[in-house]
Amino acid sequence: MVESLNAGLPRQLSIIVSDPQKQRGEQGKSSFYVTYQISTKTDDKSYHEAHFKNRPHDAAAANEANIIVVHRRYSDFLLLQSILSQDHATCVIPPLPDKKVFQYIAGDRFSQSFTQKRCHSLQNFLRRISQHPTLSQSQVLMTFLVSSDWEAYRRSLSGSLGNNKEEVSDTFMNAFKTVHNQSEEFVEIKEKSDKLDHNVSKIDKIFHRVVKKQDSISEDYSKFSAHLQELQELVASNSSEDDELRSKVKLFNHGISQLSYGLKDLSKFLDYEYIVDLKDLEHYIDSVNQTVRLKDQKQIDYEELSDYLTRSINEKSNLISGYGGGNFFTSKLEELAGINQEAARREKISKLETKITSLTTEVDSAKEVADAFEREALKEVGIFEEIKTKELKASLASLADSQIEFYKKMLDTWTKVEEGL
Amino acid sequence: MNAFDESDEEDNNPFSGTNHLYASGIAAVHEGQDDFVPPAILTDIQEKEESREELMNQLFGGETSNIVDSQQDSVIGLQSEYREPSLEREQPQSESRIPTFSSQIEDRKIKIIDAGHFRDAYGKYAIGYTIEFAGKQVVRRYSEFDTLRHALYRLLPTVIVPPIPSKHPLIRYFLNPLSAEKDIRIIERRKRLLSLFLSNCYAVEEIREHVVFTKFLDPEQNWRNVINSPPISIIPTNNLLAPPLQPTKPSPLHLLLPNVTLSSNRGEDYEMSEEMLEKERWFKDTEDILKKFEKVLQPLEKTSKQNRVHFQSLASSLAELGAYYNAFSLEGNILTIKDKLQLVDELSKGIEKVGQAIDVNYVSTEIVSEHVMTLIEEPVAEMLQFIVEARYVLRFRALKMTQFCIVDSTIKKRKARINALQEAQEQMQRLEEALRQNAEQSPTVAQAVKNMDNNGAATAGSASSPNQMPQNKERGTNGWTDLFKSKGSHRPRSSSTAKELAPHLLSDDQRKEEVAKITQELQKLNECFKLITKDILQVNSSVSNSFQHLVSYLKDRFSVIFKSFAHVLLVWLKDSLLAWQNARAMINNIQVT
């Protein structure tokens, strides 16, 4: 069920998703879609070989330094995700950005802000997969990243992929059951992931507000700049002292408009990248929770079974000791019906014995499954942890970088402005 | 050991002092993890450790001095990596190095050094502003500033009196009288603007040397007495009927000048001399410039107000954000702790630094918002008030001009009338002469002359009664004040009950009487003309002085606004940059595999 973790040579797999392009559909004149360019850089030979295979005429393509470029659309990502999630049921599959049905209706899905955000989110998705020890080994991933025949591949698969409806209903039936003996580790994991989720979503929300405020400040300064332009014209007329003031107004205005642009750029970064990172992290936490729930499911199965087993054993021992074994009325009824109580009792005991034997093996295997799931879940949480930490570092770093870039640039601009004033 | 046991360490709990869930700290701090920051990271980047409390102090306590101070320090390059927070607390909070309007003129002669509760001469508590001038201190209330300004406005009609902050709504005052504790913002604002008012007054010679102004600055003077004594108590109700530069100086002749309003006609198509026209054009141009300034300033004021509000709400969002980052750094950033203590620690510190950077952003944003108000919004509003004040002066000058035109055109009309009367007299004499000669020869003519005389007398008599118009009666007062009353036909009521009639309809006696009256009037009018000509000269020169002063003041103001706001922005940018660079260093320190 689960691929053994390939502890083989560590390899580098860095992926950039960029350049969303609006494309016209093949048949329908009015159908458009957006493709994203995926650039992969890797030292894994097999990638280059696979890439090379497709285009034998291009001999230089197999070079490891080369960047493999393919174009995929959102539905391709969905397919990849669905294959991976069925192949690796215990893994935490990174989430994809929302389908955003609303934007489809509103016709907004080709806007820059929409595709840029989605592009960044798709990159997060692929990076997470590439950092996952199991998922990154997937052949499907390689095909996705490399193959020029993906289109055909996808078409042949479409419709023939099973779905996991069963699991969903199963999960639903047990939705109100909880695990009795949750291990301490998982109690803590749950608690912490809740807190993490809470914090991240709060930060996400507030950042949203910050972006809005920054935008309105940027707006203010562009208005400001217009007023200053008028002032500049007003003092344009007269004396030499006016000339001095005019050049001051001009300089100040330059600073103000730069500030306006700078703020806008900063807001754009926050909106298109940092907030997307936060959102993706929230979704990723959801995925972890799903995996943990799946583990819980298996544990509940085991607990139910062992419960049943315990009850059967109790019943059996009651029968053997002669008490109970059905209530007073049942035994009275059986007596009246002329059933030989002793024989009936023996029969029941032997039935229970067979049941207990089969249950015992089932409980054992359920326990094995549950334990395996628990191990896998723990491992997955660990992997999530690593990827998340890397991601946090990267996103915080780019946040800080963008802030530093903004402040540095503004500092330069305004230092010059101040000198001139 | 544990950083949280030591009181002089920073308190990172962003929620302390609030009702928040985390107000009393978060338990998820690991034993033995102290707040040591590896010095290697921070040697080249100046560390600026500031607790929230201190930041708040800087923000609302002293006038942001610390931010500037520490900024300066870091520019110089303080050697210690770790600044003791207490050091910063000890630094004087009073002097600010940000050039605000209240401190940019270092050699300012007058300033308000304090504002707060005081007990006035009658034992009542009130908010007083302590003015320091010439080594003396005097406490005045807002209402006293208000009366000073009003007195100056009336005493110096040709001078643009600097504005003071507007009164606050009376209803609010009744509901909630000013108290030093509650309305610190209003009081601070008034302190700033009143201080500016005094300096602006001091810059104007007419005001600086005015006795009322010097009395205001004199601690020996009880302001209530000053108000109730000359010159304030004898300010004439109508500035136009008094010497323009010194309305309180008695001048009976000024009372004879026509009382005009803006709707008064300057006299039909009054033609001014070329010299005067040029003066008029100059004032018109100046007025236009002011209008243009106003057109720029009004939207500027509005935008800066919005800008301040936006900055404030950005600051409050950032405050919240910083708090969540700090909470985030203390808990829940890792799910499985085993084997990863080091990582947890590094990550926490990275996040914490980001939180701190956002906190710094918050505080400096708050400061920017404060300065948007004090450096842009208030000065711009003040400039607009100045322009409104300038309008009053312009209006005064226009009224004075109207007076001049009326006097001049009245004189011309009177002279014309005298000429007409004299001509008519001569004509009549010639006619009579001819008639008399003819009548001697012809009895028919003699009869006609006789009839004519009778008719003439009757006409004159009947014409007089309907001309006693109601408005003439109403307007009628005694003496020379009526000199200019009726506009179209300037006929002093005292001279005759008759309206100005065609000269040939009057009798000889009437004509003579009128000529005598008008000649008498002309004498007065000529005196008035001399007076108003002098007035106009004085008014023009004083007003144009005042306007040149204003225009250059406005221009200076812009320069000052630019310079000081650029400085404020720089402080904001520097602080934020530094904080983010610190955060970046800590993020770099997170070791990921």
Short mmCIF file of N, CA and C in Angstrom, two decimals, chain B residues 10 99 114 134 215 226 264 280 327 383 409 424 456 591:
data_model
loop_
_atom_site.label_atom_id
_atom_site.label_comp_id
_atom_site.label_asym_id
_atom_site.label_seq_id
_atom_site.Cartn_x
_atom_site.Cartn_y
_atom_site.Cartn_z
N GLU B 10 12.72 42.64 27.95
CA GLU B 10 11.52 43.07 27.25
C GLU B 10 10.35 42.15 27.53
N PRO B 99 11.82 68.24 13.04
CA PRO B 99 11.49 69.65 12.96
C PRO B 99 9.98 69.86 12.83
N ASP B 114 3.99 75.13 28.18
CA ASP B 114 3.22 74.16 28.95
C ASP B 114 1.73 74.41 28.76
N ALA B 134 10.49 86.75 26.62
CA ALA B 134 11.44 87.68 27.24
C ALA B 134 11.73 87.28 28.69
N LYS B 215 0.56 93.77 26.23
CA LYS B 215 -0.13 93.53 27.50
C LYS B 215 -0.49 92.06 27.65
N VAL B 226 -7.66 94.44 30.82
CA VAL B 226 -7.19 94.95 29.53
C VAL B 226 -8.36 95.07 28.57
N SER B 264 -22.62 98.51 -1.92
CA SER B 264 -22.64 99.91 -2.30
C SER B 264 -22.06 100.13 -3.68
N GLU B 280 -5.23 98.79 -8.27
CA GLU B 280 -6.38 97.88 -8.23
C GLU B 280 -6.04 96.55 -8.87
N ALA B 327 2.31 36.04 19.10
CA ALA B 327 1.64 34.85 19.64
C ALA B 327 2.07 33.62 18.84
N MET B 383 -3.15 77.62 6.79
CA MET B 383 -2.97 78.45 5.60
C MET B 383 -4.33 78.85 5.02
N SER B 409 -16.67 111.19 -6.41
CA SER B 409 -17.73 111.43 -7.39
C SER B 409 -18.77 112.39 -6.83
N ALA B 424 -27.63 128.41 -14.79
CA ALA B 424 -29.07 128.68 -14.85
C ALA B 424 -29.36 130.11 -14.38
N GLY B 456 -44.73 129.54 -11.99
CA GLY B 456 -43.42 129.05 -11.50
C GLY B 456 -43.43 128.81 -10.01
N GLN B 591 17.88 27.15 10.49
CA GLN B 591 18.59 26.13 9.72
C GLN B 591 17.59 25.10 9.24
#
